[in-house]
PDB file of C-alpha atoms in Angstrom:
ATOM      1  CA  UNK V   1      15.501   3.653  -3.446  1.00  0.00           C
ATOM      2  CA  UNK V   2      12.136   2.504  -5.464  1.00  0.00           C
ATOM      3  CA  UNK V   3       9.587   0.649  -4.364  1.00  0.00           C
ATOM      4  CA  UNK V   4       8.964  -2.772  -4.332  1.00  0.00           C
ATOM      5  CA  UNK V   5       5.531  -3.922  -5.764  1.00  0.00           C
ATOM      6  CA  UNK V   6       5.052  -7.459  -6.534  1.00  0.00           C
ATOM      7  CA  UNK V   7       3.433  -8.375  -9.957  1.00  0.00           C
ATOM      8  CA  UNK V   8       0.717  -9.829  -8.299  1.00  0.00           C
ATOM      9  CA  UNK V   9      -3.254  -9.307  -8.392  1.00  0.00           C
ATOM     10  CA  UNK V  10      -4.008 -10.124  -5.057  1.00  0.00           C
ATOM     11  CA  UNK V  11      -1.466  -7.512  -4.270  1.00  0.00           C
ATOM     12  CA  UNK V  12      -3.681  -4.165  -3.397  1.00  0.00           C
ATOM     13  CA  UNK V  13      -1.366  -1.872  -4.556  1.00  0.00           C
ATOM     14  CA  UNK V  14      -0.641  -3.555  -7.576  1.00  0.00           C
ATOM     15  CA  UNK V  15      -4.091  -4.119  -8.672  1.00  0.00           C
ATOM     16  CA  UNK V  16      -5.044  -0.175  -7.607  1.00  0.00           C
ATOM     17  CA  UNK V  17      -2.032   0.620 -10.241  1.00  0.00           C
ATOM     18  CA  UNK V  18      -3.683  -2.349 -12.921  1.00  0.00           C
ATOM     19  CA  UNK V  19      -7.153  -0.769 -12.323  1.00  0.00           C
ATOM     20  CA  UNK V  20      -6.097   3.027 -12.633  1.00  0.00           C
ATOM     21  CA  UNK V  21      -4.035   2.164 -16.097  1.00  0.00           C
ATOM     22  CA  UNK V  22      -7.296   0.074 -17.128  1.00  0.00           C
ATOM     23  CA  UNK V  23      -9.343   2.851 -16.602  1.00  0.00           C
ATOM     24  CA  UNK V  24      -7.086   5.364 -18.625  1.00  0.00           C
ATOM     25  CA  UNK V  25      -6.907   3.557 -21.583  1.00  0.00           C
ATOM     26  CA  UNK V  26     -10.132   2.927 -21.693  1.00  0.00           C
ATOM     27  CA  UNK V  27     -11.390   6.755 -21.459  1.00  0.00           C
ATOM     28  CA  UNK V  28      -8.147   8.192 -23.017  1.00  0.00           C
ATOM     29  CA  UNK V  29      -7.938  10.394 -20.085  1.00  0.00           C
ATOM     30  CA  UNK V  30      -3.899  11.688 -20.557  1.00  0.00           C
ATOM     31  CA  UNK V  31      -3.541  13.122 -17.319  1.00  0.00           C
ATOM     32  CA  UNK V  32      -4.538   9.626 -15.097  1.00  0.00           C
ATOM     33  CA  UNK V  33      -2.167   7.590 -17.578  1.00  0.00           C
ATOM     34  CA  UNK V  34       0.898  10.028 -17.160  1.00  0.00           C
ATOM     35  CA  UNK V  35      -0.058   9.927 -12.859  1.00  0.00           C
ATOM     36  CA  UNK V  36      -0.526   5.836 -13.189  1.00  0.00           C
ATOM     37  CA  UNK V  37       2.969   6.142 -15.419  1.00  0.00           C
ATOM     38  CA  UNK V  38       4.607   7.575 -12.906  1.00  0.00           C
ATOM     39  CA  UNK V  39       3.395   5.069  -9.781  1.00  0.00           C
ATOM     40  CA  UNK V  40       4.442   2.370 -12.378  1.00  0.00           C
ATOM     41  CA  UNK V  41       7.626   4.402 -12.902  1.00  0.00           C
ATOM     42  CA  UNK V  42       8.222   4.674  -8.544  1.00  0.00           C
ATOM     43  CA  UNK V  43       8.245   0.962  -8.691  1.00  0.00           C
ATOM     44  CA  UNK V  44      10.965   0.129 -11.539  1.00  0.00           C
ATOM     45  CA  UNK V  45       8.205  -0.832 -14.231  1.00  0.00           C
ATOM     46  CA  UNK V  46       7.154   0.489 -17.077  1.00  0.00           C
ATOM     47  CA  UNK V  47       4.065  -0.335 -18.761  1.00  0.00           C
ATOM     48  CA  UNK V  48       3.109  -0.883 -22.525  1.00  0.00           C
ATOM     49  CA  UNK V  49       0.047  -1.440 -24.630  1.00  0.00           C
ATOM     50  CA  UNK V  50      -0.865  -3.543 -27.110  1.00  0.00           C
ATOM     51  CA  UNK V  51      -4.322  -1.852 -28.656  1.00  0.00           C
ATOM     52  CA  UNK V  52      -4.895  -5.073 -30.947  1.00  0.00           C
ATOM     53  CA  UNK V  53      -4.806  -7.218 -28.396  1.00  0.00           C
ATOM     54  CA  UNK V  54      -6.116  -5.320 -25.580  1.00  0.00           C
ATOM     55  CA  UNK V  55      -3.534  -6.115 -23.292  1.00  0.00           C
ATOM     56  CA  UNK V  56      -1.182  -4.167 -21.012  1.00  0.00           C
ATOM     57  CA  UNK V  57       2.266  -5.472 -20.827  1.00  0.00           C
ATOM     58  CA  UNK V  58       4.041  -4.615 -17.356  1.00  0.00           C
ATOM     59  CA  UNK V  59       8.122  -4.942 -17.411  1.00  0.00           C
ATOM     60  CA  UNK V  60      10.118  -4.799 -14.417  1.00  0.00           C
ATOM     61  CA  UNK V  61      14.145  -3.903 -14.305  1.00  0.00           C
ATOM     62  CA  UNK V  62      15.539  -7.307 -15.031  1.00  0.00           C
ATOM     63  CA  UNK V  63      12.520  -9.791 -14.949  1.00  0.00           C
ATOM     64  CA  UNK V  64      10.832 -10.701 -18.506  1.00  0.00           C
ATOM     65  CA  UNK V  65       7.254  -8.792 -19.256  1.00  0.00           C
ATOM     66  CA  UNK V  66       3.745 -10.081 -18.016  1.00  0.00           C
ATOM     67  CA  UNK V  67       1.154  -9.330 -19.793  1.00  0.00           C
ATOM     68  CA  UNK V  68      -2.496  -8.885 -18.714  1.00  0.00           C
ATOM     69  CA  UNK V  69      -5.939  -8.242 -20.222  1.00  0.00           C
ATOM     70  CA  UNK V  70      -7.355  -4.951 -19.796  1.00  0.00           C
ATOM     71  CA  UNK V  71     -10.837  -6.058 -19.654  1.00  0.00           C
ATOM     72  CA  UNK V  72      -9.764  -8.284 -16.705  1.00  0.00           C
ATOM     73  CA  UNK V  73      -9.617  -4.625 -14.536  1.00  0.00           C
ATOM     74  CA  UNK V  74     -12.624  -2.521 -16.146  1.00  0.00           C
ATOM     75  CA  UNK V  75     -15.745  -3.088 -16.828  1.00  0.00           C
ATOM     76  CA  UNK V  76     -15.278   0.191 -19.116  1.00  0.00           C
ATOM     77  CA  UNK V  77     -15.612  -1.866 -22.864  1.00  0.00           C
ATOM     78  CA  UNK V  78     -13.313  -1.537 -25.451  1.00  0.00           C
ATOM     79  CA  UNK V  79     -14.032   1.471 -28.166  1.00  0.00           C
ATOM     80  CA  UNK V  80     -16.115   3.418 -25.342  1.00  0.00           C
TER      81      UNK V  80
ATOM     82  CA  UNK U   1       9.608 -18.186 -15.443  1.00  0.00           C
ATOM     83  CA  UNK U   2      13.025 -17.322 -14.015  1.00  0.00           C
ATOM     84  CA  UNK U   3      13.643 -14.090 -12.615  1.00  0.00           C
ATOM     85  CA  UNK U   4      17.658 -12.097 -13.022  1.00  0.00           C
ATOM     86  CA  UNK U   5      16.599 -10.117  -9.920  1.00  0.00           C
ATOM     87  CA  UNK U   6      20.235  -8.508  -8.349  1.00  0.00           C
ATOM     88  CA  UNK U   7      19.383  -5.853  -6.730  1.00  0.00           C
ATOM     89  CA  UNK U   8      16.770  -7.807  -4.779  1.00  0.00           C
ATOM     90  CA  UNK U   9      17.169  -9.463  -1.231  1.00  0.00           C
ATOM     91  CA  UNK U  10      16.185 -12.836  -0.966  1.00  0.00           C
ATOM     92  CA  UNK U  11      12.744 -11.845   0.285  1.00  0.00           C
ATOM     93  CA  UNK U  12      12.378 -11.300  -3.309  1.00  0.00           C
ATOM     94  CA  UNK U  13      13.946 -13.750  -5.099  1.00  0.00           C
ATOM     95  CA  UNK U  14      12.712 -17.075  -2.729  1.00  0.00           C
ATOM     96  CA  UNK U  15      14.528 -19.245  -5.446  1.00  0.00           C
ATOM     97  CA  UNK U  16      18.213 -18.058  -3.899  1.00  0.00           C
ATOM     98  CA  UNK U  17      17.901 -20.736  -0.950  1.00  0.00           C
ATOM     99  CA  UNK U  18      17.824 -24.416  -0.679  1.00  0.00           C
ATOM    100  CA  UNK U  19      17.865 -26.117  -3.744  1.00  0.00           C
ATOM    101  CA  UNK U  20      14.439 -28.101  -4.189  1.00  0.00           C
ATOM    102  CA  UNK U  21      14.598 -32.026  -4.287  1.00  0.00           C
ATOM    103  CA  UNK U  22      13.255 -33.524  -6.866  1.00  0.00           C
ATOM    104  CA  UNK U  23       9.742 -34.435  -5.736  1.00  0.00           C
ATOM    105  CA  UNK U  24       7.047 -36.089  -7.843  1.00  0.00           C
ATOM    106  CA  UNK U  25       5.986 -32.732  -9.341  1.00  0.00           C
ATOM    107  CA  UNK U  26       9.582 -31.801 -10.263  1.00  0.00           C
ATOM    108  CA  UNK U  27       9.700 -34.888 -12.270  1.00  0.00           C
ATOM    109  CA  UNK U  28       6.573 -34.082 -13.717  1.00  0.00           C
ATOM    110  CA  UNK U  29       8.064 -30.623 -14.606  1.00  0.00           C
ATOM    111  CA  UNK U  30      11.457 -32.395 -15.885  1.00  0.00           C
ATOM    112  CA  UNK U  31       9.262 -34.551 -18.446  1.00  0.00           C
ATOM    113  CA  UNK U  32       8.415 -31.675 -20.668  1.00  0.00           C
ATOM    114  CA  UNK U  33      11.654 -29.934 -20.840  1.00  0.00           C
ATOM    115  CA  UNK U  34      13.516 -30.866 -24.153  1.00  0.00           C
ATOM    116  CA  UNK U  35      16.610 -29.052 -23.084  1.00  0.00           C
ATOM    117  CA  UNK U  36      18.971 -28.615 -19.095  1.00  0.00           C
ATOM    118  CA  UNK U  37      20.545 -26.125 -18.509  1.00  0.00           C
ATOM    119  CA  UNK U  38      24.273 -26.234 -17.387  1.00  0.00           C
ATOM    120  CA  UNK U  39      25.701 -23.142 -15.793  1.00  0.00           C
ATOM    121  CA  UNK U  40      29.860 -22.688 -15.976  1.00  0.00           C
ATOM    122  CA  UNK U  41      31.853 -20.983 -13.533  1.00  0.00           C
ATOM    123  CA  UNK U  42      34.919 -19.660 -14.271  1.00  0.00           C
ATOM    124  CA  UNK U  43      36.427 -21.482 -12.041  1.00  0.00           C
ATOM    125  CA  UNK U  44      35.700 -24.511 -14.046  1.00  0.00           C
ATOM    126  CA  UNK U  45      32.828 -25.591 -11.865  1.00  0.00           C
ATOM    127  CA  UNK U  46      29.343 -26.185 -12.685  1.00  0.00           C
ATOM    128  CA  UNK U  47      26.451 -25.575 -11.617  1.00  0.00           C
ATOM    129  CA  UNK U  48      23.491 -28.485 -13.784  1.00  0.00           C
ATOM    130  CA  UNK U  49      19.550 -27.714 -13.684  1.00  0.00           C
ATOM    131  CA  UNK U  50      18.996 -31.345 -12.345  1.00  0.00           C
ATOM    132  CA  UNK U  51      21.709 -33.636  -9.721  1.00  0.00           C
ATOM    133  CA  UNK U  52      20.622 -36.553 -10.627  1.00  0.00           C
ATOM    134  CA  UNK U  53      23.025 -38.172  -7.598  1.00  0.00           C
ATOM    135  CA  UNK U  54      21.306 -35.799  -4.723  1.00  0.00           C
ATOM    136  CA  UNK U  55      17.572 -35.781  -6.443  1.00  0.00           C
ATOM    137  CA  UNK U  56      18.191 -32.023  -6.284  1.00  0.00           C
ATOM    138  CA  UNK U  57      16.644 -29.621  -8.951  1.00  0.00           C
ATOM    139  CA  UNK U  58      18.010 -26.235  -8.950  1.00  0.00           C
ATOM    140  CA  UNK U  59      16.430 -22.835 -10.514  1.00  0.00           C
ATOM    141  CA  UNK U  60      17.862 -19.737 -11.456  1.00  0.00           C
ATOM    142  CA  UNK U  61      17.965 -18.001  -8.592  1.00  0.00           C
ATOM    143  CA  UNK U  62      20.905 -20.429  -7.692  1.00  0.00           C
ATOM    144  CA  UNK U  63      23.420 -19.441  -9.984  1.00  0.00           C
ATOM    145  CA  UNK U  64      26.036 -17.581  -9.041  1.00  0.00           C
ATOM    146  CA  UNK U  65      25.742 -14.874 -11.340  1.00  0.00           C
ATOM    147  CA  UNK U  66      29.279 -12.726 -10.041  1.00  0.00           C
ATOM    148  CA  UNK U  67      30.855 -16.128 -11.258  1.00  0.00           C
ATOM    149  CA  UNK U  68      29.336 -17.578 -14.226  1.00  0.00           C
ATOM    150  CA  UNK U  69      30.815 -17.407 -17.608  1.00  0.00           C
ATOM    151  CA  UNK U  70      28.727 -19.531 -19.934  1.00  0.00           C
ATOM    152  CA  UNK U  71      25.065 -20.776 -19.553  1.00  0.00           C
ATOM    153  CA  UNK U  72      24.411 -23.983 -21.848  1.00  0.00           C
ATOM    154  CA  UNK U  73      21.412 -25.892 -23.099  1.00  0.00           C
ATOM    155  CA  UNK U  74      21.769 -29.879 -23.183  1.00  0.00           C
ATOM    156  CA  UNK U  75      19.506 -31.268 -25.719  1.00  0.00           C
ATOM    157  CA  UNK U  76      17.154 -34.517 -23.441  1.00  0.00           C
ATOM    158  CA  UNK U  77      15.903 -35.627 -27.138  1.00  0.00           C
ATOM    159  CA  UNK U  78      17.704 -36.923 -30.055  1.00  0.00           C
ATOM    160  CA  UNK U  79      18.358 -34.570 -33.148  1.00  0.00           C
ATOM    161  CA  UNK U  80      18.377 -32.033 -31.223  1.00  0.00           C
ATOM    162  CA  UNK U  81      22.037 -29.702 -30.564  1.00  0.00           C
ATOM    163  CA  UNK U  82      22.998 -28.068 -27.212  1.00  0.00           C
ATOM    164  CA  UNK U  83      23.181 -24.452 -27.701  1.00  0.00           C
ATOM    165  CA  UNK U  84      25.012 -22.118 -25.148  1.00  0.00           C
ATOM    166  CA  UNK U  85      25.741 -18.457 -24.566  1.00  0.00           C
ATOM    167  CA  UNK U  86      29.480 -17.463 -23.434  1.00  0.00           C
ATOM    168  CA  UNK U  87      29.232 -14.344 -21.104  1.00  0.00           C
ATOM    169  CA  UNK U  88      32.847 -13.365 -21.673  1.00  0.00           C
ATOM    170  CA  UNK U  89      32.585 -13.497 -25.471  1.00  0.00           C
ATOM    171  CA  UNK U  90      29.199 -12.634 -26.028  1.00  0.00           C
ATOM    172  CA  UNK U  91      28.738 -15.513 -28.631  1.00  0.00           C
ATOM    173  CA  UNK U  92      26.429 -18.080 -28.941  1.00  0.00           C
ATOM    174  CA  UNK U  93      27.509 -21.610 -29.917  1.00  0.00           C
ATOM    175  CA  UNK U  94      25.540 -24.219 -31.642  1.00  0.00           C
ATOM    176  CA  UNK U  95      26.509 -27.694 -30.556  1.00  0.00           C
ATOM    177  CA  UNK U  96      29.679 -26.272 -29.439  1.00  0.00           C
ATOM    178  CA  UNK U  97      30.647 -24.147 -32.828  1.00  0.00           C
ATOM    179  CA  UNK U  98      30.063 -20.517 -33.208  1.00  0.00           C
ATOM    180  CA  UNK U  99      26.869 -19.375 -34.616  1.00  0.00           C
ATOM    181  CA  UNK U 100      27.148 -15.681 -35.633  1.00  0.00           C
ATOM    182  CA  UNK U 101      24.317 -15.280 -38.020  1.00  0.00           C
ATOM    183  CA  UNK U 102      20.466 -16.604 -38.891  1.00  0.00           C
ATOM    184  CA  UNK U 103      19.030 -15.957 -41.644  1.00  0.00           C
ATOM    185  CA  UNK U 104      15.413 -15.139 -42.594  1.00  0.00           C
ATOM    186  CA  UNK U 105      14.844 -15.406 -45.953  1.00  0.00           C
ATOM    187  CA  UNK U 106      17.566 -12.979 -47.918  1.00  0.00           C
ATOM    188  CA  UNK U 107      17.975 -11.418 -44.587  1.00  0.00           C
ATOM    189  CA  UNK U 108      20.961 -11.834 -42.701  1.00  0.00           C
ATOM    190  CA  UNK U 109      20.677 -11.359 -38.903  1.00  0.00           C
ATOM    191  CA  UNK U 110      23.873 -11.260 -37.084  1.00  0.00           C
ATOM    192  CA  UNK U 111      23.593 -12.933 -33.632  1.00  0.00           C
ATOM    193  CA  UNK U 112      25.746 -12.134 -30.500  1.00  0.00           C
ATOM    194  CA  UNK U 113      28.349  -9.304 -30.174  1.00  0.00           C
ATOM    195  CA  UNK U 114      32.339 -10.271 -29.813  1.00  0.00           C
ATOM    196  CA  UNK U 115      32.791  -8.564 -26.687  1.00  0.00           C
ATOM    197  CA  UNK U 116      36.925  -8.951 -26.179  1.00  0.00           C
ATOM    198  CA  UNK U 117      38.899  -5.886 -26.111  1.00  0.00           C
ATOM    199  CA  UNK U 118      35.479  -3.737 -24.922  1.00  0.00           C
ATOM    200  CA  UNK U 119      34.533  -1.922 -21.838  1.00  0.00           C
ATOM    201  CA  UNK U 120      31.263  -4.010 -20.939  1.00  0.00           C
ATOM    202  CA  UNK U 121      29.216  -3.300 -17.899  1.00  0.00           C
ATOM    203  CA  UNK U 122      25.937  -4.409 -16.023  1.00  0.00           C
ATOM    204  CA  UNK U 123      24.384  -5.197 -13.274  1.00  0.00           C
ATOM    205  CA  UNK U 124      26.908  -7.888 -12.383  1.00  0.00           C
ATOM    206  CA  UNK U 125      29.852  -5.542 -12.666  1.00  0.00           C
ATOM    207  CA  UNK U 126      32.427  -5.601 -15.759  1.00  0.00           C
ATOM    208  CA  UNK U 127      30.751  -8.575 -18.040  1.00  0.00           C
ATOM    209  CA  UNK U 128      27.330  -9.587 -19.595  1.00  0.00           C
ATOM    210  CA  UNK U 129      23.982 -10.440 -17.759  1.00  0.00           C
ATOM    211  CA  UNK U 130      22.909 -13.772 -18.866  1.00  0.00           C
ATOM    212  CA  UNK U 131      19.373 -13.775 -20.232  1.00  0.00           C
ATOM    213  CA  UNK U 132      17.563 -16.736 -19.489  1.00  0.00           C
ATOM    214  CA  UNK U 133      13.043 -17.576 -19.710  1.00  0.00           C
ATOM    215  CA  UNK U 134      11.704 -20.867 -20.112  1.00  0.00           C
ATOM    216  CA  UNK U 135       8.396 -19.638 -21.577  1.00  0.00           C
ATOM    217  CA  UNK U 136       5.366 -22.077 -20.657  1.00  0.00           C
ATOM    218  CA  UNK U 137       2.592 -22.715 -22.550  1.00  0.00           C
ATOM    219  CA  UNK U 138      -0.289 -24.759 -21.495  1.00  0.00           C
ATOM    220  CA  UNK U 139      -3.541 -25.683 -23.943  1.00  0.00           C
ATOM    221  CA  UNK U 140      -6.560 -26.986 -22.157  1.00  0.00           C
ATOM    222  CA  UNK U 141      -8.200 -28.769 -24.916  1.00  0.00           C
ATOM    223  CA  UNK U 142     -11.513 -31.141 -24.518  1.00  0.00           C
ATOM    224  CA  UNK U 143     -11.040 -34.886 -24.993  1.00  0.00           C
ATOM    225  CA  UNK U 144     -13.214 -37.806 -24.966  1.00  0.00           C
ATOM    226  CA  UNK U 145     -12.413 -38.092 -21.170  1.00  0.00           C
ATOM    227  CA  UNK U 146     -12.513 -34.725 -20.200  1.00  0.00           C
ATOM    228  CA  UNK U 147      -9.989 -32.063 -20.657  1.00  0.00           C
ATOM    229  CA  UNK U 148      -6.617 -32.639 -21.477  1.00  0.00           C
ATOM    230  CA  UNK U 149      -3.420 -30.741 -21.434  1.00  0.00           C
ATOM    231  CA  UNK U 150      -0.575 -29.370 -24.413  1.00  0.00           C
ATOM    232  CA  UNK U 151       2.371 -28.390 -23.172  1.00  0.00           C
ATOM    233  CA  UNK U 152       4.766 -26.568 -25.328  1.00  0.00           C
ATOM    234  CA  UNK U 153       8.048 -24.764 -24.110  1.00  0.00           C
ATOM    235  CA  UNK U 154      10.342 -22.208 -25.717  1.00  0.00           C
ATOM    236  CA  UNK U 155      13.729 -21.215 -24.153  1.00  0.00           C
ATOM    237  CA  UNK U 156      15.145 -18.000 -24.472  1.00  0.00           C
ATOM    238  CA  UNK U 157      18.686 -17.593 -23.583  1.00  0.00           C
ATOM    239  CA  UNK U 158      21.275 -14.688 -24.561  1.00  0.00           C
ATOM    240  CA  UNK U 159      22.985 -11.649 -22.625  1.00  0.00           C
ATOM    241  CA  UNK U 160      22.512  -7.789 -21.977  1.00  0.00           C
ATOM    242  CA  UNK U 161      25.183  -5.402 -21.148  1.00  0.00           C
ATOM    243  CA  UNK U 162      26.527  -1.811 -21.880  1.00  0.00           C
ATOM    244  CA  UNK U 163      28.831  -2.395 -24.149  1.00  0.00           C
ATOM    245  CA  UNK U 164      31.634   0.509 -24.769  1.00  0.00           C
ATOM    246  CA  UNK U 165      28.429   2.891 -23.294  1.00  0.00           C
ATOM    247  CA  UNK U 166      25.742   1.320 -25.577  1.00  0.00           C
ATOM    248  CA  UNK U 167      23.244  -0.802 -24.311  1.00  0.00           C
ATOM    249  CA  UNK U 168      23.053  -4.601 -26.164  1.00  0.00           C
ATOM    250  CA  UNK U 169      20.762  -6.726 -25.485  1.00  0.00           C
ATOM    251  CA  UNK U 170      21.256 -10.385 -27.639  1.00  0.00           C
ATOM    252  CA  UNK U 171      18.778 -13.265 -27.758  1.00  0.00           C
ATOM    253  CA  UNK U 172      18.132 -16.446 -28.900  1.00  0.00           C
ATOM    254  CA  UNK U 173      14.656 -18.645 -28.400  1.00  0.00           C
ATOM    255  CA  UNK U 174      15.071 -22.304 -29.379  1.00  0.00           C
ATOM    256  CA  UNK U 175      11.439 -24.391 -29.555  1.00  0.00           C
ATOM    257  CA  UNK U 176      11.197 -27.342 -28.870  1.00  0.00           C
ATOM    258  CA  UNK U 177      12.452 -28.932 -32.334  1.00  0.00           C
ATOM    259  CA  UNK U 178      15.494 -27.026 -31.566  1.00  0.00           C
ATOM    260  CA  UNK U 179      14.362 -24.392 -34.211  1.00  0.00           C
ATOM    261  CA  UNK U 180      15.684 -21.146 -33.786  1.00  0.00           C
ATOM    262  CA  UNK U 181      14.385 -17.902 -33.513  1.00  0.00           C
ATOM    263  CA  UNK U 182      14.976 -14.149 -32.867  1.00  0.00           C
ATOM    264  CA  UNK U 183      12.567 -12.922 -30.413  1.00  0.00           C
ATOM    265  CA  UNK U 184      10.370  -9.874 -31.930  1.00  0.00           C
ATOM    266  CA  UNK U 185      10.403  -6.548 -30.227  1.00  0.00           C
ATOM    267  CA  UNK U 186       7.520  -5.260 -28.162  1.00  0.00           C
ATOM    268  CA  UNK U 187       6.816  -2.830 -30.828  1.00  0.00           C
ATOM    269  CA  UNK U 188       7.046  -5.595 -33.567  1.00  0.00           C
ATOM    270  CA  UNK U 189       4.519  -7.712 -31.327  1.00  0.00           C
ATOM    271  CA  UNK U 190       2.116  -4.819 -31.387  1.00  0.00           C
ATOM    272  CA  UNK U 191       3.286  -3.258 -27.904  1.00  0.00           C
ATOM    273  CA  UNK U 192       3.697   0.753 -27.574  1.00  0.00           C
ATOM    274  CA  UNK U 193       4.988   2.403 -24.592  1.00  0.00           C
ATOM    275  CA  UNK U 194       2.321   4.087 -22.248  1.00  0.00           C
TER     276      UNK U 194
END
């Protein structure tokens, strides 16, 4: 059975997983995306990224996408 | 926005309880819609967004979804047409007539799938999920008296199923002038999988 995460910032967990996928696009580091990927993955979402806008895009099973700034969970700037 | 949650208990989806009555706020909320939605039950029943006789508003989460066959979208303003989605024949209807293509430009965009005589499957068993966001926008924008508020709403209604082992996914958005729209993919809106 997977496991539930709301889409939520206040939500620890959730923001851990926003903060962790922040990070690794930021420093392009393959091995934390494809471990983030995965806790996404655990929890029915999958995530996308939209490089010209700088935002990550978080889809659950069944629910319509939320999208969120990347800047809004590193202070890692863009380019960097 | 309104979740299609079916695999999740009601401590997930707080909107399958009570519905809510229709409290200053709702009204509020009611003001900017252009379209109501109607949900049909193939029973004949119906389920409407707003009863008007209780002061009850309803949300998604109260549909039945193991009984509905057609979602609908009642126009509030004139020149506008009520646009609907039939579950059992995957078609979309435009003030009650089929509407099986758009076009964009030359282009000709074929809308909805014909689903009789096909084995079609999803989360609600043997027949189409209804698709349904009412997408939200809200400007802040400064004013002589402060800062005021734009609202602008865009429905998106349609269905997703496996249909004879391939997945279909169909979808309409309708603005506010009733104009109608095929929603882009994530990858045409710039998105790439992680």
């Amino acid at each position: 059975m997977s496991k539930y995460i709301p889409v939520n910032t206040s939500n620890p967990e959730f923001l851990g997983l926003m903060q962790d996928i922040a990070k690794a696009i930021r420093t392009g580091d393959a091995k934390l995306t494809e471990k983030v990927k995965k806790q996404f993955a655990e929890a029915d979402f999958t995530v996308f990224y939209n490089a010209e806008t700088d935002e990550v895009r978080v889809l659950r099973k069944d629910c319509p996408p939320i999208d969120f700034a990347v800047s809004r969970f590193t202070d890692i700037p863009k380019g960097k | 926005m309104q979740y299609n949650a079916p695999n999740c208990s009601e401590e997930y989806n707080p909107m399958v309880n009570e519905p809510v009555k229709l409290t200053a706020e709702e009204i509020k909320t009611r003001q900017e819609l252009s379209f109501e939605w109607t949900a049909r039950y193939k029973d004949g029943t119906e389920l409407k967004q707003y009863d008007d006789e209780k002061q009850l508003a309803y949300h998604f989460g109260h549909i039945d979804q193991d009984r509905i066959c057609e979602f609908e979208l009642t126009p509030k303003r004139e020149g506008l047409n009520p646009v609907k989605v039939n579950l059992e024949t995957g078609l979309f209807y435009i003030d009650n007539k089929p509407f099986k293509e758009l076009f964009a430009g030359e282009t000709r965009i074929p809308l909805g799938l014909f689903l009789s005589d096909k084995k079609v499957v999803s989360p609600w068993g043997n027949k189409a999920k209804l698709i349904y966001v009412r997408h939200v926008r809200r400007d802040f924008v400064p004013g002589p008296q402060g800062f005021g508020m734009q609202v602008s709403v865009t429905y998106e209604i349609g269905w997703e199923a496996d249909v004879d082992d391939k997945h279909e996914k169909h979808v309409l958005v309708i603005d506010e002038q009733g104009r109608l729209a095929i929603p882009p993919t994530f990858e045409q809106q710039g998105f790439k999988a992680l």
